[in-house]
CSV table of C-alpha atoms in Angstrom, one decimal:
chain,number,residue,atom,x,y,z
A,86,MET,CA,1.6,-14.5,-20.2
A,87,ALA,CA,-1.4,-14.2,-17.6
A,88,ILE,CA,-0.7,-13.5,-14.1
A,89,GLU,CA,-1.0,-16.6,-11.7
A,90,ILE,CA,-3.1,-16.0,-8.6
A,91,ARG,CA,-2.3,-18.5,-5.9
A,92,LYS,CA,-4.5,-17.3,-3.6
A,93,THR,CA,-6.5,-14.0,-2.3
A,94,LEU,CA,-6.6,-12.8,1.4
A,95,LEU,CA,-8.8,-9.9,2.8
A,96,GLN,CA,-7.8,-8.7,6.5
A,97,VAL,CA,-10.1,-6.3,8.6
A,98,GLU,CA,-8.9,-4.9,11.5
A,99,THR,CA,-10.9,-2.7,14.2
A,100,ILE,CA,-8.8,-0.8,16.7
A,101,LEU,CA,-11.1,-0.1,19.8
A,102,ILE,CA,-8.5,1.0,22.4
A,103,GLU,CA,-5.3,2.5,22.0
A,104,GLY,CA,-2.9,3.5,24.8
A,105,GLY,CA,-5.4,2.2,27.3
A,106,LYS,CA,-8.1,4.6,26.2
A,107,ALA,CA,-11.0,3.9,24.2
A,108,ALA,CA,-11.1,5.4,20.8
A,109,PRO,CA,-13.8,7.9,20.0
A,110,ILE,CA,-14.5,6.5,16.8
A,111,PRO,CA,-12.8,3.3,16.0
A,112,LEU,CA,-10.0,2.8,13.4
A,113,LYS,CA,-10.6,0.4,10.8
A,114,LEU,CA,-7.5,-0.8,8.7
A,115,TYR,CA,-8.0,-2.9,5.6
A,116,ALA,CA,-5.4,-5.2,3.7
A,117,ALA,CA,-6.1,-6.8,0.2
A,118,MET,CA,-3.5,-9.3,-0.7
A,119,ALA,CA,-2.8,-11.7,-3.5
A,120,VAL,CA,-0.1,-14.2,-4.0
A,121,VAL,CA,1.1,-14.7,-7.3
A,122,LYS,CA,3.5,-16.7,-9.5
A,123,ASN,CA,6.6,-14.5,-10.0
A,124,PRO,CA,6.6,-13.8,-13.9
A,125,TRP,CA,10.4,-13.6,-14.1
A,126,ALA,CA,11.1,-16.6,-11.7
A,127,GLY,CA,13.6,-19.0,-13.1
A,128,GLN,CA,14.6,-16.8,-16.1
A,129,GLY,CA,18.0,-15.5,-14.4
A,130,PHE,CA,18.4,-11.7,-15.1
A,131,VAL,CA,15.8,-10.4,-17.4
A,132,GLU,CA,16.7,-7.1,-18.9
A,133,ASP,CA,13.1,-5.9,-20.2
A,134,LEU,CA,10.4,-6.5,-17.6
A,135,LYS,CA,7.5,-4.7,-19.6
A,136,PRO,CA,5.7,-7.3,-21.3
A,137,GLU,CA,4.7,-9.1,-18.0
A,138,ILE,CA,4.2,-5.7,-16.0
A,139,HIS,CA,1.5,-4.7,-18.7
A,140,ALA,CA,0.1,-8.4,-18.6
A,141,ALA,CA,-0.2,-8.6,-14.9
A,142,ALA,CA,-0.2,-5.0,-13.1
A,143,PRO,CA,-3.6,-4.3,-14.4
A,144,VAL,CA,-5.3,-7.4,-13.4
A,145,LEU,CA,-3.9,-7.0,-9.8
A,146,GLY,CA,-4.4,-3.3,-9.5
A,147,GLU,CA,-8.2,-4.1,-10.5
A,148,LEU,CA,-8.8,-7.2,-8.4
A,149,LEU,CA,-7.2,-5.9,-5.3
A,150,THR,CA,-8.7,-2.4,-5.6
A,151,ARG,CA,-12.2,-4.3,-6.0
A,152,MET,CA,-11.6,-6.3,-2.6
A,153,ILE,CA,-10.8,-2.8,-0.7
A,154,ILE,CA,-14.0,-1.2,-2.1
A,155,ASP,CA,-16.3,-4.1,-1.6
A,156,ALA,CA,-14.8,-4.6,2.2
A,157,VAL,CA,-14.9,-0.7,3.3
A,158,GLY,CA,-18.5,0.3,1.1
A,159,SER,CA,-17.2,2.9,-1.2
A,160,GLY,CA,-14.0,4.9,-2.4
A,161,ASP,CA,-15.3,7.9,-0.7
A,162,GLN,CA,-15.2,6.2,2.7
A,163,VAL,CA,-11.1,5.5,2.4
A,164,GLU,CA,-9.3,7.9,3.9
A,165,ALA,CA,-5.6,6.7,3.8
A,166,TYR,CA,-4.3,4.4,1.4
A,167,GLY,CA,-1.1,2.3,0.7
A,168,LYS,CA,0.8,-0.5,-1.5
A,169,ALA,CA,3.3,-3.2,-0.9
A,170,ALA,CA,4.7,-6.2,-2.2
A,171,VAL,CA,7.1,-8.9,-1.0
A,172,VAL,CA,8.9,-11.3,-3.3
A,173,GLY,CA,10.0,-14.6,-2.5
A,174,LEU,CA,13.6,-15.4,-2.2
A,175,ASP,CA,14.5,-16.5,-5.7
A,176,GLY,CA,13.3,-13.3,-7.0
A,177,GLU,CA,14.7,-9.7,-7.1
A,178,ILE,CA,13.4,-6.4,-5.1
A,179,GLU,CA,12.8,-5.2,-8.8
A,180,HIS,CA,10.3,-7.9,-9.4
A,181,ALA,CA,8.4,-6.7,-6.6
A,182,SER,CA,8.8,-3.0,-7.5
A,183,ALA,CA,7.7,-4.0,-10.9
A,184,LEU,CA,4.0,-5.1,-10.2
A,185,ILE,CA,3.2,-2.1,-7.9
A,186,HIS,CA,5.5,1.1,-9.2
A,187,THR,CA,3.4,1.5,-12.5
A,188,LEU,CA,0.2,3.7,-13.2
A,189,ARG,CA,-1.3,0.3,-14.6
A,190,PHE,CA,-1.6,-1.0,-10.9
A,191,GLY,CA,-2.1,2.3,-8.6
A,192,ASN,CA,-4.5,4.3,-11.0
A,193,HIS,CA,-7.3,1.5,-10.2
A,194,TYR,CA,-7.2,2.4,-6.5
A,195,ARG,CA,-6.5,6.1,-7.1
A,196,THR,CA,-9.3,6.7,-9.3
A,197,ALA,CA,-11.6,4.1,-7.3
A,198,VAL,CA,-11.2,6.5,-3.9
A,199,GLY,CA,-10.7,9.8,-5.8
A,200,ALA,CA,-7.2,10.2,-4.5
A,201,LYS,CA,-5.0,13.2,-5.1
A,202,SER,CA,-1.2,12.2,-3.0
A,203,TYR,CA,0.8,9.5,-4.2
A,204,LEU,CA,0.2,5.6,-2.8
A,205,ALA,CA,2.7,5.2,0.0
A,206,PHE,CA,4.8,1.9,-0.6
A,207,CYS,CA,7.2,-0.6,0.7
A,208,ASN,CA,8.9,-3.2,-1.1
A,209,THR,CA,11.1,-6.0,0.5
A,210,ARG,CA,11.9,-9.6,-0.2
A,211,GLY,CA,11.2,-12.7,2.2
A,212,PRO,CA,10.1,-15.9,3.0
A,213,ALA,CA,6.9,-17.2,3.5
A,214,ASN,CA,5.4,-15.6,6.5
A,215,ALA,CA,7.5,-12.5,6.0
A,216,PRO,CA,6.1,-9.4,7.5
A,217,VAL,CA,4.2,-7.6,4.9
A,218,MET,CA,4.3,-3.8,5.6
A,219,ILE,CA,1.6,-1.4,4.0
A,220,PRO,CA,2.3,2.2,4.8
A,221,LEU,CA,-0.6,4.5,4.7
A,222,MET,CA,-1.3,8.5,4.2
A,223,ASP,CA,-4.2,10.6,3.8
A,224,LYS,CA,-5.3,10.0,0.1
A,225,ASN,CA,-5.3,13.9,-0.3
A,226,ASP,CA,-3.0,15.4,2.1
A,227,GLU,CA,0.4,14.2,2.3
A,228,GLY,CA,1.0,16.2,5.7
A,229,ARG,CA,-1.9,15.1,7.7
A,230,ARG,CA,0.0,13.1,10.2
A,231,SER,CA,-3.0,11.6,11.7
A,232,HIS,CA,-3.4,9.2,8.5
A,233,TYR,CA,0.3,8.3,8.9
A,234,LEU,CA,-0.4,4.6,9.4
A,235,THR,CA,1.1,1.1,8.8
A,236,ILE,CA,-0.7,-2.2,8.3
A,237,GLN,CA,1.6,-5.1,9.6
A,238,THR,CA,0.6,-8.5,8.7
A,239,SER,CA,1.7,-11.6,7.1
A,240,ILE,CA,0.6,-14.9,5.2
A,241,GLY,CA,1.7,-18.1,6.8
A,242,ASP,CA,2.5,-19.7,3.3
A,243,ALA,CA,3.6,-16.7,1.4
A,244,PRO,CA,5.5,-15.5,-0.6
A,245,GLY,CA,6.9,-19.0,-1.5
A,246,ALA,CA,10.5,-18.8,-3.1
A,247,GLY,CA,8.9,-18.2,-6.7
A,248,GLU,CA,6.3,-16.2,-6.1
A,249,ILE,CA,5.2,-12.4,-4.9
A,250,LEU,CA,2.7,-11.3,-2.4
A,251,VAL,CA,1.1,-7.9,-3.6
A,252,ALA,CA,-1.2,-5.8,-1.4
A,253,LEU,CA,-3.2,-2.7,-1.1
A,254,GLY,CA,-4.0,-1.1,2.5
A,255,ALA,CA,-6.8,1.4,3.6
A,256,SER,CA,-8.1,3.0,6.5
A,257,VAL,CA,-11.1,4.3,7.5
A,258,GLY,CA,-9.9,7.0,10.2
A,259,GLY,CA,-6.9,7.9,11.6
A,260,ARG,CA,-4.7,7.1,14.5
A,261,PRO,CA,-7.6,7.4,17.7
A,262,HIS,CA,-5.5,9.9,19.9
A,263,HIS,CA,-3.2,11.6,17.3
A,264,ARG,CA,-1.5,14.4,19.1
A,265,ILE,CA,1.7,15.4,17.2
A,266,GLY,CA,0.2,17.7,14.8
A,267,ASP,CA,0.6,18.0,11.1
A,268,ARG,CA,3.9,18.7,8.8
A,269,TYR,CA,2.7,22.5,8.1
A,270,GLN,CA,3.1,23.6,11.6
A,271,ASP,CA,6.7,22.1,11.6
A,272,LEU,CA,7.6,23.9,8.3
A,273,LYS,CA,6.3,27.4,9.9
A,274,ASP,CA,7.9,27.0,13.0
A,275,LEU,CA,11.2,26.2,11.0
A,276,GLY,CA,10.4,29.0,8.3
A,277,ASN,CA,10.1,26.7,5.3
A,278,ASP,CA,7.9,27.0,2.4
A,279,VAL,CA,5.2,24.3,2.4
A,280,SER,CA,5.8,23.9,-1.4
A,281,ASN,CA,9.8,23.2,-0.8
A,282,PRO,CA,10.1,21.7,2.6
A,283,ALA,CA,13.6,20.6,2.3
A,284,SER,CA,14.5,24.1,1.5
A,285,VAL,CA,16.4,23.1,-1.6
């Protein structure tokens, strides 16, 4: 069954001043979102989600990736990236997870931006105008704290009870005045191995 897309939205945010101080280089944040009919809505508990995942996730991954790349200009310019989904109140968290936690969705974006790290993510359930939180991290360096960012937004009429809002996020730049260092210094100070940060 083909995915039914009700609307898309592209948001571009430019941060010029942070903490009362001008940013040396403005931070640009991009969010590409699609509001789709929940393919499992009204069916009760569905045991096998795979057929709808295979039909919908590649379409959404390609669409949202194209929206981000067209807005940013190229995949090379994307520095941090992430994904999110908000399922409407008649759906399960698993429905939101199903559409974004598959390589059929995320690999479109990873390939387009040449990423090595995993896509940071957030899955929630809520009504129309629910917060959409898209966590970001450096596409190649999971310990680069300057690029730990979150895009917070919403869509006034989405998700409807029987819908899912699916989103990709990107940044060009990191936090304007980042000054908390990276994870590697903490690991060194604690005597932990970078490859085994929890020392387990």
